[in-house]
PDB file of C-alpha atoms and ligand atoms in Angstrom:
ATOM      1  CA  MET H 218      -0.012  -0.009   0.069  1.00  0.00           C
ATOM      2  CA  PRO H 219       1.375   3.577  -0.770  1.00  0.00           C
ATOM      3  CA  LYS H 220       3.045   5.119   2.195  1.00  0.00           C
ATOM      4  CA  LEU H 221       1.052   8.317   1.622  1.00  0.00           C
ATOM      5  CA  SER H 222      -2.313   6.391   1.877  1.00  0.00           C
ATOM      6  CA  ILE H 223      -1.216   4.918   5.162  1.00  0.00           C
ATOM      7  CA  LEU H 224      -0.301   8.316   6.456  1.00  0.00           C
ATOM      8  CA  ILE H 225      -3.600   9.854   5.434  1.00  0.00           C
ATOM      9  CA  TYR H 226      -5.432   6.762   7.029  1.00  0.00           C
ATOM     10  CA  GLY H 227      -3.617   7.451  10.298  1.00  0.00           C
ATOM     11  CA  LEU H 228      -4.299  11.160  10.153  1.00  0.00           C
ATOM     12  CA  LEU H 229      -8.023  10.669   9.506  1.00  0.00           C
ATOM     13  CA  SER H 230      -8.323   8.028  12.287  1.00  0.00           C
ATOM     14  CA  TYR H 231      -6.558  10.389  14.660  1.00  0.00           C
ATOM     15  CA  LEU H 232      -8.888  13.332  13.727  1.00  0.00           C
ATOM     16  CA  LEU H 233     -11.953  11.164  14.203  1.00  0.00           C
ATOM     17  CA  GLY H 234     -10.699   9.850  17.483  1.00  0.00           C
ATOM     18  CA  SER H 235     -10.037  13.382  18.747  1.00  0.00           C
ATOM     19  CA  LEU H 236     -13.446  14.596  17.603  1.00  0.00           C
ATOM     20  CA  VAL H 237     -15.099  11.609  19.450  1.00  0.00           C
ATOM     21  CA  LEU H 238     -13.258  12.464  22.696  1.00  0.00           C
ATOM     22  CA  VAL H 239     -14.272  16.174  22.433  1.00  0.00           C
ATOM     23  CA  TYR H 240     -17.968  14.913  21.971  1.00  0.00           C
ATOM     24  CA  ALA H 241     -17.527  12.646  24.938  1.00  0.00           C
ATOM     25  CA  ILE H 242     -16.771  15.598  27.187  1.00  0.00           C
ATOM     26  CA  GLY H 243     -20.304  16.995  26.503  1.00  0.00           C
ATOM     27  CA  PHE H 244     -21.939  13.495  26.353  1.00  0.00           C
ATOM     28  CA  LEU H 245     -20.682  12.505  29.844  1.00  0.00           C
ATOM     29  CA  GLY H 246     -20.692  15.823  31.415  1.00  0.00           C
ATOM     30  CA  GLY H 247     -24.264  16.559  30.249  1.00  0.00           C
ATOM     31  CA  PHE H 248     -23.691  19.756  28.360  1.00  0.00           C
ATOM     32  CA  LEU H 249     -23.807  21.087  24.710  1.00  0.00           C
ATOM     33  CA  ALA H 250     -23.776  17.658  23.068  1.00  0.00           C
ATOM     34  CA  PRO H 251     -27.028  16.795  21.216  1.00  0.00           C
ATOM     35  CA  THR H 252     -27.065  13.396  22.791  1.00  0.00           C
ATOM     36  CA  GLN H 253     -26.215  12.768  26.514  1.00  0.00           C
ATOM     37  CA  LEU H 254     -25.731  10.184  29.162  1.00  0.00           C
ATOM     38  CA  ASP H 255     -28.455  11.664  31.246  1.00  0.00           C
ATOM     39  CA  GLY H 256     -31.703  13.024  29.953  1.00  0.00           C
ATOM     40  CA  PRO H 257     -35.484  12.301  29.789  1.00  0.00           C
ATOM     41  CA  ARG H 258     -36.450   8.639  29.500  1.00  0.00           C
ATOM     42  CA  THR H 259     -38.217   7.787  26.309  1.00  0.00           C
ATOM     43  CA  PHE H 260     -38.072   3.904  26.478  1.00  0.00           C
ATOM     44  CA  THR H 261     -39.211   1.416  29.175  1.00  0.00           C
ATOM     45  CA  ILE H 262     -36.573   0.841  31.778  1.00  0.00           C
ATOM     46  CA  VAL H 263     -36.014  -2.824  30.656  1.00  0.00           C
ATOM     47  CA  GLU H 264     -35.676  -1.697  26.968  1.00  0.00           C
ATOM     48  CA  ALA H 265     -33.353   1.069  27.865  1.00  0.00           C
ATOM     49  CA  MET H 266     -31.137  -1.078  30.158  1.00  0.00           C
ATOM     50  CA  ALA H 267     -30.943  -3.918  27.528  1.00  0.00           C
ATOM     51  CA  VAL H 268     -29.757  -1.484  24.762  1.00  0.00           C
ATOM     52  CA  ASP H 269     -27.274   0.249  27.137  1.00  0.00           C
ATOM     53  CA  VAL H 270     -25.738  -2.908  28.381  1.00  0.00           C
ATOM     54  CA  ALA H 271     -25.456  -4.222  24.838  1.00  0.00           C
ATOM     55  CA  LEU H 272     -23.633  -1.045  23.713  1.00  0.00           C
ATOM     56  CA  LEU H 273     -21.309  -1.181  26.668  1.00  0.00           C
ATOM     57  CA  LEU H 274     -20.573  -4.905  26.012  1.00  0.00           C
ATOM     58  CA  LEU H 275     -19.805  -4.135  22.404  1.00  0.00           C
ATOM     59  CA  PHE H 276     -17.358  -1.443  23.521  1.00  0.00           C
ATOM     60  CA  ALA H 277     -15.668  -3.731  25.973  1.00  0.00           C
ATOM     61  CA  VAL H 278     -15.244  -6.588  23.489  1.00  0.00           C
ATOM     62  CA  GLN H 279     -14.006  -4.314  20.744  1.00  0.00           C
ATOM     63  CA  HIS H 280     -11.485  -2.649  22.982  1.00  0.00           C
ATOM     64  CA  SER H 281     -10.162  -5.682  24.749  1.00  0.00           C
ATOM     65  CA  VAL H 282      -9.954  -8.022  21.776  1.00  0.00           C
ATOM     66  CA  MET H 283      -8.245  -5.448  19.523  1.00  0.00           C
ATOM     67  CA  ALA H 284      -5.765  -4.619  22.222  1.00  0.00           C
ATOM     68  CA  ARG H 285      -4.414  -8.209  22.638  1.00  0.00           C
ATOM     69  CA  PRO H 286      -1.107  -9.260  20.888  1.00  0.00           C
ATOM     70  CA  TRP H 287      -2.657 -12.326  19.200  1.00  0.00           C
ATOM     71  CA  PHE H 288      -5.324 -10.204  17.563  1.00  0.00           C
ATOM     72  CA  LYS H 289      -2.724  -7.657  16.386  1.00  0.00           C
ATOM     73  CA  VAL H 290      -0.781 -10.552  14.775  1.00  0.00           C
ATOM     74  CA  GLN H 291      -3.908 -11.702  12.870  1.00  0.00           C
ATOM     75  CA  LEU H 292      -4.828  -8.123  11.771  1.00  0.00           C
ATOM     76  CA  THR H 293      -1.311  -7.412  10.530  1.00  0.00           C
ATOM     77  CA  ARG H 294      -1.726 -10.362   8.128  1.00  0.00           C
ATOM     78  CA  LEU H 295      -4.464  -8.413   6.446  1.00  0.00           C
ATOM     79  CA  LEU H 296      -3.157  -4.834   6.842  1.00  0.00           C
ATOM     80  CA  PRO H 297       0.384  -3.218   6.964  1.00  0.00           C
ATOM     81  CA  ALA H 298       1.594  -3.201  10.553  1.00  0.00           C
ATOM     82  CA  ALA H 299       1.772   0.564  10.504  1.00  0.00           C
ATOM     83  CA  MET H 300      -2.114   0.689  10.139  1.00  0.00           C
ATOM     84  CA  GLU H 301      -2.934  -1.574  13.116  1.00  0.00           C
ATOM     85  CA  ARG H 302      -3.109   1.062  15.874  1.00  0.00           C
ATOM     86  CA  SER H 303      -4.995   3.536  13.598  1.00  0.00           C
ATOM     87  CA  THR H 304      -7.380   0.776  12.833  1.00  0.00           C
ATOM     88  CA  TYR H 305      -7.902   0.280  16.622  1.00  0.00           C
ATOM     89  CA  VAL H 306      -8.482   4.039  17.019  1.00  0.00           C
ATOM     90  CA  LEU H 307     -10.854   4.125  14.003  1.00  0.00           C
ATOM     91  CA  LEU H 308     -13.048   1.153  15.220  1.00  0.00           C
ATOM     92  CA  SER H 309     -13.050   2.388  18.850  1.00  0.00           C
ATOM     93  CA  SER H 310     -14.357   5.822  17.466  1.00  0.00           C
ATOM     94  CA  VAL H 311     -17.000   4.090  15.438  1.00  0.00           C
ATOM     95  CA  VAL H 312     -18.207   2.047  18.507  1.00  0.00           C
ATOM     96  CA  MET H 313     -18.284   5.108  20.594  1.00  0.00           C
ATOM     97  CA  LEU H 314     -20.262   7.091  18.094  1.00  0.00           C
ATOM     98  CA  LEU H 315     -22.772   4.169  17.950  1.00  0.00           C
ATOM     99  CA  LEU H 316     -22.973   4.410  21.849  1.00  0.00           C
ATOM    100  CA  PHE H 317     -23.460   8.287  21.661  1.00  0.00           C
ATOM    101  CA  TRP H 318     -26.205   7.887  19.104  1.00  0.00           C
ATOM    102  CA  GLN H 319     -28.100   4.920  20.533  1.00  0.00           C
ATOM    103  CA  TRP H 320     -27.714   5.458  24.284  1.00  0.00           C
ATOM    104  CA  ARG H 321     -31.077   5.329  26.148  1.00  0.00           C
ATOM    105  CA  PRO H 322     -31.012   7.750  29.180  1.00  0.00           C
ATOM    106  CA  ILE H 323     -32.768   6.503  32.382  1.00  0.00           C
ATOM    107  CA  ASN H 324     -33.562   9.566  34.525  1.00  0.00           C
ATOM    108  CA  TRP H 325     -34.280   7.817  37.825  1.00  0.00           C
ATOM    109  CA  ILE H 326     -32.317  10.016  40.260  1.00  0.00           C
ATOM    110  CA  ILE H 327     -29.863   8.068  42.493  1.00  0.00           C
ATOM    111  CA  TRP H 328     -28.282  11.192  44.012  1.00  0.00           C
ATOM    112  CA  ASN H 329     -28.569  14.911  43.508  1.00  0.00           C
ATOM    113  CA  ALA H 330     -26.104  17.379  45.172  1.00  0.00           C
ATOM    114  CA  GLU H 331     -28.106  20.458  46.023  1.00  0.00           C
ATOM    115  CA  SER H 332     -25.304  22.568  47.477  1.00  0.00           C
ATOM    116  CA  PRO H 333     -23.742  24.836  44.873  1.00  0.00           C
ATOM    117  CA  LEU H 334     -20.301  24.198  46.426  1.00  0.00           C
ATOM    118  CA  LEU H 335     -20.742  20.481  46.080  1.00  0.00           C
ATOM    119  CA  ARG H 336     -21.928  20.801  42.461  1.00  0.00           C
ATOM    120  CA  VAL H 337     -18.901  22.948  41.648  1.00  0.00           C
ATOM    121  CA  ALA H 338     -16.616  20.392  43.385  1.00  0.00           C
ATOM    122  CA  CYS H 339     -18.086  17.619  41.165  1.00  0.00           C
ATOM    123  CA  TYR H 340     -17.491  19.665  37.940  1.00  0.00           C
ATOM    124  CA  ALA H 341     -14.001  20.539  39.087  1.00  0.00           C
ATOM    125  CA  LEU H 342     -13.300  16.668  39.612  1.00  0.00           C
ATOM    126  CA  TYR H 343     -14.888  15.970  36.192  1.00  0.00           C
ATOM    127  CA  ALA H 344     -12.548  18.499  34.596  1.00  0.00           C
ATOM    128  CA  THR H 345      -9.638  17.145  36.444  1.00  0.00           C
ATOM    129  CA  GLY H 346     -10.416  13.701  35.104  1.00  0.00           C
ATOM    130  CA  TRP H 347     -10.198  14.984  31.528  1.00  0.00           C
ATOM    131  CA  LEU H 348      -6.985  16.834  32.204  1.00  0.00           C
ATOM    132  CA  VAL H 349      -5.412  13.655  33.827  1.00  0.00           C
ATOM    133  CA  ILE H 350      -6.435  11.633  30.717  1.00  0.00           C
ATOM    134  CA  VAL H 351      -4.748  14.084  28.328  1.00  0.00           C
ATOM    135  CA  LEU H 352      -1.658  14.573  30.338  1.00  0.00           C
ATOM    136  CA  SER H 353      -1.266  10.883  30.854  1.00  0.00           C
ATOM    137  CA  THR H 354      -1.258  10.292  27.066  1.00  0.00           C
ATOM    138  CA  LEU H 355       1.371  12.991  26.833  1.00  0.00           C
ATOM    139  CA  GLN H 356       3.540  11.302  29.435  1.00  0.00           C
ATOM    140  CA  ILE H 357       3.797   7.869  27.874  1.00  0.00           C
ATOM    141  CA  ASN H 358       3.571   8.830  24.167  1.00  0.00           C
ATOM    142  CA  HIS H 359       0.440  10.521  22.894  1.00  0.00           C
ATOM    143  CA  PHE H 360       1.218   9.947  19.281  1.00  0.00           C
ATOM    144  CA  ASP H 361       2.026   6.202  19.672  1.00  0.00           C
ATOM    145  CA  LEU H 362      -1.183   5.603  21.623  1.00  0.00           C
ATOM    146  CA  PHE H 363      -3.235   7.137  18.804  1.00  0.00           C
ATOM    147  CA  GLY H 364      -1.342   5.499  15.944  1.00  0.00           C
ATOM    148  CA  LEU H 365       0.276   8.677  14.445  1.00  0.00           C
ATOM    149  CA  ARG H 366       3.817   7.654  15.291  1.00  0.00           C
ATOM    150  CA  GLN H 367       3.422   4.337  13.533  1.00  0.00           C
ATOM    151  CA  VAL H 368       2.187   5.792  10.271  1.00  0.00           C
ATOM    152  CA  TRP H 369       4.759   8.560  10.440  1.00  0.00           C
ATOM    153  CA  LEU H 370       7.623   6.104  10.870  1.00  0.00           C
ATOM    154  CA  ALA H 371       6.352   4.124   7.948  1.00  0.00           C
ATOM    155  CA  PHE H 372       6.001   7.148   5.784  1.00  0.00           C
ATOM    156  CA  THR H 373       9.665   8.155   6.592  1.00  0.00           C
ATOM    157  CA  GLY H 374      10.912   4.630   5.931  1.00  0.00           C
ATOM    158  CA  LYS H 375      11.956   3.929   9.522  1.00  0.00           C
ATOM    159  CA  SER H 376      10.974   0.769  11.376  1.00  0.00           C
ATOM    160  CA  TYR H 377       8.765   0.726  14.458  1.00  0.00           C
ATOM    161  CA  THR H 378      10.368   0.514  17.845  1.00  0.00           C
ATOM    162  CA  HIS H 379       8.346  -0.536  20.949  1.00  0.00           C
ATOM    163  CA  LEU H 380       8.075   2.133  23.700  1.00  0.00           C
ATOM    164  CA  PRO H 381      10.209   1.480  26.781  1.00  0.00           C
ATOM    165  CA  LEU H 382       8.631   0.993  30.175  1.00  0.00           C
ATOM    166  CA  THR H 383       8.799   4.463  31.731  1.00  0.00           C
ATOM    167  CA  ARG H 384       7.878   6.106  34.965  1.00  0.00           C
ATOM    168  CA  PRO H 385       7.094   9.771  34.056  1.00  0.00           C
ATOM    169  CA  LEU H 386       5.291  11.989  36.702  1.00  0.00           C
ATOM    170  CA  PHE H 387       1.859  10.415  37.086  1.00  0.00           C
ATOM    171  CA  TYR H 388       3.254   6.891  36.477  1.00  0.00           C
ATOM    172  CA  ARG H 389       5.364   7.310  39.632  1.00  0.00           C
ATOM    173  CA  TRP H 390       2.139   7.704  41.730  1.00  0.00           C
ATOM    174  CA  VAL H 391      -0.006   5.001  40.093  1.00  0.00           C
ATOM    175  CA  ARG H 392       0.489   2.477  37.239  1.00  0.00           C
ATOM    176  CA  HIS H 393      -2.774   3.525  35.459  1.00  0.00           C
ATOM    177  CA  PRO H 394      -3.236   7.259  35.693  1.00  0.00           C
ATOM    178  CA  LEU H 395      -5.192   7.288  32.384  1.00  0.00           C
ATOM    179  CA  TYR H 396      -7.747   4.936  33.770  1.00  0.00           C
ATOM    180  CA  VAL H 397      -7.938   7.050  37.080  1.00  0.00           C
ATOM    181  CA  GLY H 398      -8.867   9.941  34.808  1.00  0.00           C
ATOM    182  CA  TRP H 399     -11.570   8.021  33.082  1.00  0.00           C
ATOM    183  CA  LEU H 400     -12.912   6.866  36.463  1.00  0.00           C
ATOM    184  CA  LEU H 401     -13.076  10.522  37.507  1.00  0.00           C
ATOM    185  CA  THR H 402     -15.123  11.398  34.404  1.00  0.00           C
ATOM    186  CA  PHE H 403     -17.476   8.545  34.920  1.00  0.00           C
ATOM    187  CA  TRP H 404     -18.296   9.096  38.656  1.00  0.00           C
ATOM    188  CA  ALA H 405     -17.808  12.883  39.253  1.00  0.00           C
ATOM    189  CA  THR H 406     -21.230  14.128  38.668  1.00  0.00           C
ATOM    190  CA  PRO H 407     -23.520  16.281  40.901  1.00  0.00           C
ATOM    191  CA  THR H 408     -26.651  14.381  39.613  1.00  0.00           C
ATOM    192  CA  MET H 409     -26.440  10.696  39.132  1.00  0.00           C
ATOM    193  CA  GLY H 410     -29.304   9.046  37.171  1.00  0.00           C
ATOM    194  CA  LEU H 411     -29.866   5.216  36.964  1.00  0.00           C
ATOM    195  CA  GLY H 412     -28.556   5.270  33.242  1.00  0.00           C
ATOM    196  CA  HIS H 413     -25.431   7.146  34.335  1.00  0.00           C
ATOM    197  CA  LEU H 414     -24.895   4.686  37.287  1.00  0.00           C
ATOM    198  CA  LEU H 415     -25.191   1.758  34.966  1.00  0.00           C
ATOM    199  CA  PHE H 416     -22.629   3.284  32.588  1.00  0.00           C
ATOM    200  CA  ALA H 417     -20.267   4.152  35.534  1.00  0.00           C
ATOM    201  CA  SER H 418     -20.533   0.647  37.069  1.00  0.00           C
ATOM    202  CA  ILE H 419     -20.034  -1.346  33.949  1.00  0.00           C
ATOM    203  CA  THR H 420     -17.151   0.841  32.594  1.00  0.00           C
ATOM    204  CA  THR H 421     -15.479   0.643  36.066  1.00  0.00           C
ATOM    205  CA  LEU H 422     -15.782  -3.183  36.046  1.00  0.00           C
ATOM    206  CA  TYR H 423     -14.404  -3.126  32.482  1.00  0.00           C
ATOM    207  CA  ILE H 424     -11.368  -1.033  33.595  1.00  0.00           C
ATOM    208  CA  LEU H 425     -10.667  -3.464  36.286  1.00  0.00           C
ATOM    209  CA  VAL H 426     -10.636  -6.345  33.807  1.00  0.00           C
ATOM    210  CA  ALA H 427      -8.676  -4.248  31.214  1.00  0.00           C
ATOM    211  CA  ILE H 428      -5.911  -3.696  33.925  1.00  0.00           C
ATOM    212  CA  VAL H 429      -5.570  -7.437  34.476  1.00  0.00           C
ATOM    213  CA  LEU H 430      -5.333  -8.157  30.717  1.00  0.00           C
ATOM    214  CA  GLU H 431      -2.969  -5.138  30.083  1.00  0.00           C
ATOM    215  CA  GLU H 432      -0.645  -6.014  33.002  1.00  0.00           C
ATOM    216  CA  ARG H 433      -0.502  -9.684  31.796  1.00  0.00           C
ATOM    217  CA  ASP H 434       0.791  -8.328  28.431  1.00  0.00           C
ATOM    218  CA  LEU H 435       3.149  -5.867  29.977  1.00  0.00           C
ATOM    219  CA  LEU H 436       4.603  -8.544  32.242  1.00  0.00           C
ATOM    220  CA  ALA H 437       5.149 -10.849  29.281  1.00  0.00           C
ATOM    221  CA  HIS H 438       6.817  -8.030  27.365  1.00  0.00           C
ATOM    222  CA  HIS H 439       8.849  -6.217  30.063  1.00  0.00           C
ATOM    223  CA  GLY H 440       9.371  -9.249  32.427  1.00  0.00           C
ATOM    224  CA  PRO H 441      10.989  -8.486  35.738  1.00  0.00           C
ATOM    225  CA  ALA H 442      11.074  -4.735  35.285  1.00  0.00           C
ATOM    226  CA  TYR H 443       7.259  -4.645  35.205  1.00  0.00           C
ATOM    227  CA  ALA H 444       7.111  -6.994  38.112  1.00  0.00           C
ATOM    228  CA  ALA H 445       9.222  -4.596  40.136  1.00  0.00           C
ATOM    229  CA  TYR H 446       6.998  -1.689  38.971  1.00  0.00           C
ATOM    230  CA  GLN H 447       3.934  -3.524  40.186  1.00  0.00           C
ATOM    231  CA  LYS H 448       5.619  -3.976  43.670  1.00  0.00           C
ATOM    232  CA  GLU H 449       6.708  -0.409  43.951  1.00  0.00           C
ATOM    233  CA  VAL H 450       3.852   1.586  42.555  1.00  0.00           C
ATOM    234  CA  PRO H 451       0.132   1.156  43.378  1.00  0.00           C
ATOM    235  CA  MET H 452      -2.374   0.343  40.742  1.00  0.00           C
ATOM    236  CA  LEU H 453      -4.903   3.183  40.935  1.00  0.00           C
ATOM    237  CA  VAL H 454      -4.843   4.787  44.407  1.00  0.00           C
ATOM    238  CA  PRO H 455      -1.784   6.983  45.169  1.00  0.00           C
ATOM    239  CA  GLY H 456      -0.198   6.269  48.467  1.00  0.00           C
ATOM    240  CA  LEU H 457      -1.339   2.683  48.714  1.00  0.00           C
ATOM    241  CA  ARG H 458       1.255  -0.091  48.670  1.00  0.00           C
ATOM    242  CA  GLY H 459       2.119  -1.487  45.283  1.00  0.00           C
ATOM    243  CA  ARG H 460       0.438  -4.475  43.537  1.00  0.00           C
TER     244      ARG H 460
HETATM  245  C1  LIG R1439      -4.555   2.999  26.959  1.00  0.00           C
HETATM  246  S1  LIG R1439      -2.884   3.096  27.452  1.00  0.00           S
HETATM  247  C2  LIG R1439      -3.150   2.921  29.147  1.00  0.00           C
HETATM  248  C3  LIG R1439      -1.915   3.082  29.959  1.00  0.00           C
HETATM  249  C4  LIG R1439      -2.143   2.891  31.399  1.00  0.00           C
HETATM  250  N1  LIG R1439      -2.858   1.650  31.606  1.00  0.00           N
HETATM  251  C5  LIG R1439      -2.784   4.013  32.089  1.00  0.00           C
HETATM  252  O1  LIG R1439      -3.940   3.886  32.557  1.00  0.00           O
HETATM  253  O2  LIG R1439      -2.242   5.011  32.177  1.00  0.00           O
HETATM  254  C6  LIG R1439      -2.245   1.446  27.120  1.00  0.00           C
HETATM  255  C7  LIG R1439      -0.817   1.397  26.585  1.00  0.00           C
HETATM  256  O3  LIG R1439       0.037   1.973  27.473  1.00  0.00           O
HETATM  257  C8  LIG R1439       1.318   1.391  27.533  1.00  0.00           C
HETATM  258  N2  LIG R1439       1.842   1.537  28.916  1.00  0.00           N
HETATM  259  C9  LIG R1439       1.128   1.321  30.100  1.00  0.00           C
HETATM  260  N3  LIG R1439       2.016   1.602  31.145  1.00  0.00           N
HETATM  261  C10 LIG R1439       3.245   2.106  30.560  1.00  0.00           C
HETATM  262  C11 LIG R1439       4.308   2.553  31.204  1.00  0.00           C
HETATM  263  N4  LIG R1439       4.565   2.653  32.514  1.00  0.00           N
HETATM  264  N5  LIG R1439       5.406   3.010  30.286  1.00  0.00           N
HETATM  265  C12 LIG R1439       5.173   2.872  28.959  1.00  0.00           C
HETATM  266  N6  LIG R1439       4.084   2.557  28.439  1.00  0.00           N
HETATM  267  C13 LIG R1439       3.041   2.091  29.207  1.00  0.00           C
HETATM  268  C14 LIG R1439       0.959  -0.071  27.262  1.00  0.00           C
HETATM  269  O4  LIG R1439       1.988  -0.794  26.675  1.00  0.00           O
HETATM  270  C15 LIG R1439      -0.278   0.037  26.357  1.00  0.00           C
HETATM  271  O5  LIG R1439       0.095   0.054  25.026  1.00  0.00           O
END
């Protein structure tokens, strides 16, 4: 495949992935986006829950399967290796767009913070979550995570090198700062509806499973260096003992 086509594929996937994340800020936070996690219920609870759970399962399966080394090997039999990460970004974006489009809100209130101070604190935590996500990607390698480094190396005729195991700022406090950021964006809300709770609970469970799978791959790849990292740095909560 021409190198320029691979580069354009990577750039377009990155652009779509970035737009989807910008939309997610409004979708999860409940502002500006035309469809949102919370809102008036227009379906029966059973119907809404069935669709929402199916959308979340689709997201979990797509994300987990496509991130596994065995799947990457199969995919790179069909596509140039440089396109593998961009394909992950592209399909993740498509699944997230489907979720944004088809999500059925369930407005059964679980909690509602009345104090303005508490509401502001929730929004501040929500914004912090997004900041932690962006800063974490920059600390490992934003362009590798989103596939741009891979297509650029192919375009310039250089071979791909795996990223080394690093411990930049956030990664000295916890092993999964990016997931800590996501958890903040899922849970930090002044008004929690049943649909939002369903979303936050299933995505939290998914993150815990994703950590087990990701750490299994990282241990296989980095060996004792990752085992030492697990002993020294806590998984998600700063200050806890490692492991
Ligand atoms: C979606 S990112 C999530 C990273 C991490 N789980 C987090 O929450 O910040 C997954 C990629 O990060 C890479 N990664 C995870 N920890 C790393 C570290 N300490 N140094 C370099 N790369 C890391 C993995 O190889 C994987 O490709």
